């Protein structure tokens, strides 16, 4: 009887879990599916038909317009450039600093760790940071985006904790064989630390791709704006009735806006499966020992 009761409770538990997962999947997938459907629809159908999941007429006009739109192409190119260079700067500086701070013999290690933790708890603020960027003559330059967020304090602390758990015997054996610090880091530590490095690489990549607020503050040249800022300008232009004649009706209709959002999301959706095997391991590495 006890085993029968346990079996019934197990079945009930599975039903609840599967039902909750089904609702969660529907809440996530249906809006995304609707976005895709609208992007392949005509402007008139998207405005007049309401909610639907199958367009009456399939069209690529929205994507054709975006591909031929110079502003959109420039924004997409800027996002790729900002993300590629910024992610390399982020992960290299974070790994180097975390590796150094993980060594007990580093002079001033405790004070540097304290300053890193302090910046995580108390930021300088928007205006002081802007004045620093301006004082360094980095305004309207991509370096204002890369250097202002070169190292994330939280990522640094977790990666430092991971490096501090690295077997010291392996490092000592490498040093006995004549291996220098940079070679030790590159040939031994980095290959064995791929789950942690790739996890934070994904974090930095997503953060750089979604650059928005910093770009608005530091970049004055619209040709340098990333894709997220372009999407904002598209929404503002579509809501401005005074520009109706300049927008030519179709250009900023719902299909084009949905197509632009989909293109902005596709790179991250395509990259995440490549990182997933590292992400599942890396989320727990370095989180135990502080």
mmCIF file of N, CA, C and O in Angstrom, residues 101-156:
data_model
loop_
_atom_site.group_PDB
_atom_site.id
_atom_site.type_symbol
_atom_site.label_atom_id
_atom_site.label_comp_id
_atom_site.label_asym_id
_atom_site.label_seq_id
_atom_site.Cartn_x
_atom_site.Cartn_y
_atom_site.Cartn_z
ATOM 1 N N UNK A 101 45.434 37.529 -8.945
ATOM 2 C CA UNK A 101 44.870 37.685 -7.605
ATOM 3 C C UNK A 101 44.652 36.352 -6.897
ATOM 4 O O UNK A 101 44.434 36.330 -5.678
ATOM 5 N N UNK A 102 44.700 35.256 -7.626
ATOM 6 C CA UNK A 102 44.521 33.944 -6.997
ATOM 7 C C UNK A 102 45.802 33.441 -6.340
ATOM 8 O O UNK A 102 45.765 32.432 -5.630
ATOM 9 N N UNK A 103 46.925 34.142 -6.563
ATOM 10 C CA UNK A 103 48.203 33.705 -6.019
ATOM 11 C C UNK A 103 48.468 34.364 -4.659
ATOM 12 O O UNK A 103 48.506 35.604 -4.560
ATOM 13 N N UNK A 104 48.665 33.579 -3.605
ATOM 14 C CA UNK A 104 48.888 34.148 -2.258
ATOM 15 C C UNK A 104 50.141 35.003 -2.162
ATOM 16 O O UNK A 104 50.222 35.885 -1.307
ATOM 17 N N UNK A 105 51.132 34.739 -3.016
ATOM 18 C CA UNK A 105 52.394 35.474 -2.922
ATOM 19 C C UNK A 105 52.360 36.820 -3.629
ATOM 20 O O UNK A 105 53.350 37.539 -3.622
ATOM 21 N N UNK A 106 51.243 37.189 -4.240
ATOM 22 C CA UNK A 106 51.149 38.474 -4.932
ATOM 23 C C UNK A 106 51.150 39.605 -3.905
ATOM 24 O O UNK A 106 50.314 39.645 -2.994
ATOM 25 N N UNK A 107 52.073 40.550 -4.059
ATOM 26 C CA UNK A 107 52.159 41.683 -3.124
ATOM 27 C C UNK A 107 50.940 42.590 -3.268
ATOM 28 O O UNK A 107 50.548 42.950 -4.376
ATOM 29 N N UNK A 108 50.339 42.956 -2.140
ATOM 30 C CA UNK A 108 49.170 43.833 -2.159
ATOM 31 C C UNK A 108 47.894 43.156 -2.599
ATOM 32 O O UNK A 108 46.920 43.825 -2.936
ATOM 33 N N UNK A 109 47.884 41.829 -2.560
ATOM 34 C CA UNK A 109 46.720 41.067 -3.041
ATOM 35 C C UNK A 109 45.453 41.396 -2.273
ATOM 36 O O UNK A 109 44.381 41.567 -2.860
ATOM 37 N N UNK A 110 45.535 41.533 -0.966
ATOM 38 C CA UNK A 110 44.344 41.776 -0.142
ATOM 39 C C UNK A 110 43.743 43.144 -0.441
ATOM 40 O O UNK A 110 42.528 43.295 -0.521
ATOM 41 N N UNK A 111 44.601 44.156 -0.648
ATOM 42 C CA UNK A 111 44.092 45.490 -0.936
ATOM 43 C C UNK A 111 43.464 45.553 -2.318
ATOM 44 O O UNK A 111 42.450 46.221 -2.520
ATOM 45 N N UNK A 112 44.056 44.872 -3.276
ATOM 46 C CA UNK A 112 43.485 44.857 -4.626
ATOM 47 C C UNK A 112 42.137 44.145 -4.617
ATOM 48 O O UNK A 112 41.170 44.599 -5.236
ATOM 49 N N UNK A 113 42.050 43.028 -3.900
ATOM 50 C CA UNK A 113 40.773 42.326 -3.777
ATOM 51 C C UNK A 113 39.716 43.207 -3.119
ATOM 52 O O UNK A 113 38.539 43.199 -3.515
ATOM 53 N N UNK A 114 40.136 43.964 -2.119
ATOM 54 C CA UNK A 114 39.199 44.870 -1.445
ATOM 55 C C UNK A 114 38.696 45.945 -2.408
ATOM 56 O O UNK A 114 37.501 46.262 -2.427
ATOM 57 N N UNK A 115 39.588 46.501 -3.219
ATOM 58 C CA UNK A 115 39.171 47.538 -4.167
ATOM 59 C C UNK A 115 38.233 46.978 -5.231
ATOM 60 O O UNK A 115 37.290 47.660 -5.661
ATOM 61 N N UNK A 116 38.480 45.752 -5.658
ATOM 62 C CA UNK A 116 37.581 45.114 -6.630
ATOM 63 C C UNK A 116 36.201 44.925 -6.021
ATOM 64 O O UNK A 116 35.172 45.235 -6.643
ATOM 65 N N UNK A 117 36.149 44.425 -4.783
ATOM 66 C CA UNK A 117 34.869 44.235 -4.102
ATOM 67 C C UNK A 117 34.176 45.570 -3.856
ATOM 68 O O UNK A 117 32.955 45.678 -3.984
ATOM 69 N N UNK A 118 34.943 46.603 -3.543
ATOM 70 C CA UNK A 118 34.368 47.921 -3.279
ATOM 71 C C UNK A 118 33.685 48.472 -4.530
ATOM 72 O O UNK A 118 32.593 49.049 -4.450
ATOM 73 N N UNK A 119 34.314 48.300 -5.692
ATOM 74 C CA UNK A 119 33.705 48.806 -6.928
ATOM 75 C C UNK A 119 32.446 48.036 -7.301
ATOM 76 O O UNK A 119 31.584 48.565 -8.000
ATOM 77 N N UNK A 120 32.342 46.788 -6.832
ATOM 78 C CA UNK A 120 31.129 46.023 -7.101
ATOM 79 C C UNK A 120 29.967 46.515 -6.245
ATOM 80 O O UNK A 120 28.807 46.504 -6.665
ATOM 81 N N UNK A 121 30.269 46.968 -5.026
ATOM 82 C CA UNK A 121 29.222 47.434 -4.108
ATOM 83 C C UNK A 121 28.884 48.903 -4.308
ATOM 84 O O UNK A 121 27.729 49.309 -4.148
ATOM 85 N N UNK A 122 29.876 49.721 -4.668
ATOM 86 C CA UNK A 122 29.669 51.163 -4.803
ATOM 87 C C UNK A 122 30.284 51.630 -6.127
ATOM 88 O O UNK A 122 31.500 51.613 -6.293
ATOM 89 N N UNK A 123 29.433 52.029 -7.048
ATOM 90 C CA UNK A 123 29.927 52.507 -8.347
ATOM 91 C C UNK A 123 30.155 54.018 -8.292
ATOM 92 O O UNK A 123 29.624 54.711 -7.419
ATOM 93 N N UNK A 124 30.941 54.500 -9.240
ATOM 94 C CA UNK A 124 31.241 55.931 -9.276
ATOM 95 C C UNK A 124 30.056 56.777 -9.685
ATOM 96 O O UNK A 124 30.001 57.964 -9.355
ATOM 97 N N UNK A 125 29.105 56.197 -10.412
ATOM 98 C CA UNK A 125 27.955 56.959 -10.881
ATOM 99 C C UNK A 125 28.116 57.361 -12.343
ATOM 100 O O UNK A 125 29.210 57.319 -12.919
ATOM 101 N N UNK A 126 27.012 57.768 -12.944
ATOM 102 C CA UNK A 126 26.995 58.069 -14.375
ATOM 103 C C UNK A 126 27.811 59.319 -14.691
ATOM 104 O O UNK A 126 28.651 59.320 -15.591
ATOM 105 N N UNK A 127 27.581 60.395 -13.948
ATOM 106 C CA UNK A 127 28.256 61.669 -14.250
ATOM 107 C C UNK A 127 29.761 61.586 -14.014
ATOM 108 O O UNK A 127 30.547 61.999 -14.876
ATOM 109 N N UNK A 128 30.237 61.066 -12.860
ATOM 110 C CA UNK A 128 31.694 60.938 -12.703
ATOM 111 C C UNK A 128 32.337 60.059 -13.772
ATOM 112 O O UNK A 128 33.429 60.376 -14.265
ATOM 113 N N UNK A 129 31.664 58.962 -14.140
ATOM 114 C CA UNK A 129 32.217 58.106 -15.192
ATOM 115 C C UNK A 129 32.283 58.844 -16.520
ATOM 116 O O UNK A 129 33.274 58.737 -17.260
ATOM 117 N N UNK A 130 31.240 59.624 -16.818
ATOM 118 C CA UNK A 130 31.242 60.412 -18.060
ATOM 119 C C UNK A 130 32.385 61.421 -18.054
ATOM 120 O O UNK A 130 33.057 61.618 -19.081
ATOM 121 N N UNK A 131 32.622 62.069 -16.913
ATOM 122 C CA UNK A 131 33.699 63.054 -16.833
ATOM 123 C C UNK A 131 35.067 62.392 -17.010
ATOM 124 O O UNK A 131 35.976 62.982 -17.618
ATOM 125 N N UNK A 132 35.211 61.177 -16.488
ATOM 126 C CA UNK A 132 36.471 60.451 -16.683
ATOM 127 C C UNK A 132 36.671 60.114 -18.162
ATOM 128 O O UNK A 132 37.762 60.310 -18.718
ATOM 129 N N UNK A 133 35.616 59.609 -18.803
ATOM 130 C CA UNK A 133 35.705 59.285 -20.229
ATOM 131 C C UNK A 133 36.007 60.531 -21.049
ATOM 132 O O UNK A 133 36.847 60.509 -21.971
ATOM 133 N N UNK A 134 35.379 61.630 -20.692
ATOM 134 C CA UNK A 134 35.638 62.882 -21.401
ATOM 135 C C UNK A 134 37.062 63.362 -21.156
ATOM 136 O O UNK A 134 37.739 63.850 -22.077
ATOM 137 N N UNK A 135 37.546 63.258 -19.910
ATOM 138 C CA UNK A 135 38.902 63.680 -19.595
ATOM 139 C C UNK A 135 39.960 62.862 -20.314
ATOM 140 O O UNK A 135 41.050 63.363 -20.612
ATOM 141 N N UNK A 136 39.644 61.606 -20.636
ATOM 142 C CA UNK A 136 40.572 60.751 -21.373
ATOM 143 C C UNK A 136 40.424 60.900 -22.882
ATOM 144 O O UNK A 136 41.096 60.182 -23.635
ATOM 145 N N UNK A 137 39.538 61.795 -23.310
ATOM 146 C CA UNK A 137 39.294 62.071 -24.741
ATOM 147 C C UNK A 137 38.832 60.806 -25.476
ATOM 148 O O UNK A 137 39.272 60.535 -26.602
ATOM 149 N N UNK A 138 37.934 60.076 -24.844
ATOM 150 C CA UNK A 138 37.419 58.848 -25.440
ATOM 151 C C UNK A 138 35.985 58.976 -25.925
ATOM 152 O O UNK A 138 35.420 57.995 -26.421
ATOM 153 N N UNK A 139 35.389 60.168 -25.789
ATOM 154 C CA UNK A 139 34.021 60.355 -26.260
ATOM 155 C C UNK A 139 33.944 60.127 -27.766
ATOM 156 O O UNK A 139 34.869 60.473 -28.514
ATOM 157 N N UNK A 140 32.831 59.574 -28.202
ATOM 158 C CA UNK A 140 32.583 59.258 -29.612
ATOM 159 C C UNK A 140 33.600 58.255 -30.146
ATOM 160 O O UNK A 140 33.931 58.260 -31.337
ATOM 161 N N UNK A 141 34.100 57.400 -29.248
ATOM 162 C CA UNK A 141 35.035 56.355 -29.635
ATOM 163 C C UNK A 141 34.571 55.039 -29.032
ATOM 164 O O UNK A 141 34.002 55.005 -27.935
ATOM 165 N N UNK A 142 34.810 53.948 -29.756
ATOM 166 C CA UNK A 142 34.435 52.641 -29.231
ATOM 167 C C UNK A 142 35.195 52.297 -27.951
ATOM 168 O O UNK A 142 34.714 51.494 -27.145
ATOM 169 N N UNK A 143 36.351 52.913 -27.751
ATOM 170 C CA UNK A 143 37.116 52.653 -26.532
ATOM 171 C C UNK A 143 36.363 53.106 -25.289
ATOM 172 O O UNK A 143 36.594 52.586 -24.193
ATOM 173 N N UNK A 144 35.473 54.066 -25.438
ATOM 174 C CA UNK A 144 34.669 54.492 -24.283
ATOM 175 C C UNK A 144 33.760 53.370 -23.810
ATOM 176 O O UNK A 144 33.453 53.272 -22.621
ATOM 177 N N UNK A 145 33.334 52.508 -24.732
ATOM 178 C CA UNK A 145 32.497 51.367 -24.358
ATOM 179 C C UNK A 145 33.340 50.225 -23.826
ATOM 180 O O UNK A 145 32.974 49.575 -22.843
ATOM 181 N N UNK A 146 34.471 49.991 -24.466
ATOM 182 C CA UNK A 146 35.302 48.852 -24.083
ATOM 183 C C UNK A 146 35.996 49.063 -22.736
ATOM 184 O O UNK A 146 35.998 48.166 -21.899
ATOM 185 N N UNK A 147 36.568 50.238 -22.517
ATOM 186 C CA UNK A 147 37.348 50.459 -21.306
ATOM 187 C C UNK A 147 36.476 50.727 -20.086
ATOM 188 O O UNK A 147 36.855 50.398 -18.965
ATOM 189 N N UNK A 148 35.306 51.346 -20.292
ATOM 190 C CA UNK A 148 34.440 51.647 -19.146
ATOM 191 C C UNK A 148 33.861 50.385 -18.504
ATOM 192 O O UNK A 148 33.466 50.409 -17.340
ATOM 193 N N UNK A 149 33.807 49.303 -19.251
ATOM 194 C CA UNK A 149 33.319 48.040 -18.683
ATOM 195 C C UNK A 149 34.252 46.895 -18.985
ATOM 196 O O UNK A 149 33.806 45.776 -19.256
ATOM 197 N N UNK A 150 35.558 47.166 -18.941
ATOM 198 C CA UNK A 150 36.544 46.158 -19.351
ATOM 199 C C UNK A 150 36.524 44.931 -18.448
ATOM 200 O O UNK A 150 36.677 43.801 -18.913
ATOM 201 N N UNK A 151 36.336 45.128 -17.144
ATOM 202 C CA UNK A 151 36.353 44.011 -16.195
ATOM 203 C C UNK A 151 35.131 44.127 -15.295
ATOM 204 O O UNK A 151 34.937 45.160 -14.645
ATOM 205 N N UNK A 152 34.327 43.090 -15.264
ATOM 206 C CA UNK A 152 33.177 43.033 -14.354
ATOM 207 C C UNK A 152 33.639 42.450 -13.023
ATOM 208 O O UNK A 152 34.220 41.355 -12.995
ATOM 209 N N UNK A 153 33.378 43.167 -11.944
ATOM 210 C CA UNK A 153 33.890 42.762 -10.636
ATOM 211 C C UNK A 153 33.395 41.377 -10.224
ATOM 212 O O UNK A 153 34.173 40.557 -9.716
ATOM 213 N N UNK A 154 32.128 41.101 -10.444
ATOM 214 C CA UNK A 154 31.573 39.802 -10.052
ATOM 215 C C UNK A 154 32.251 38.668 -10.821
ATOM 216 O O UNK A 154 32.642 37.645 -10.234
ATOM 217 N N UNK A 155 32.389 38.832 -12.135
ATOM 218 C CA UNK A 155 33.051 37.804 -12.945
ATOM 219 C C UNK A 155 34.489 37.594 -12.493
ATOM 220 O O UNK A 155 34.983 36.461 -12.449
ATOM 221 N N UNK A 156 35.156 38.691 -12.159
ATOM 222 C CA UNK A 156 36.546 38.598 -11.705
ATOM 223 C C UNK A 156 36.648 37.815 -10.405
ATOM 224 O O UNK A 156 37.532 36.953 -10.245
#
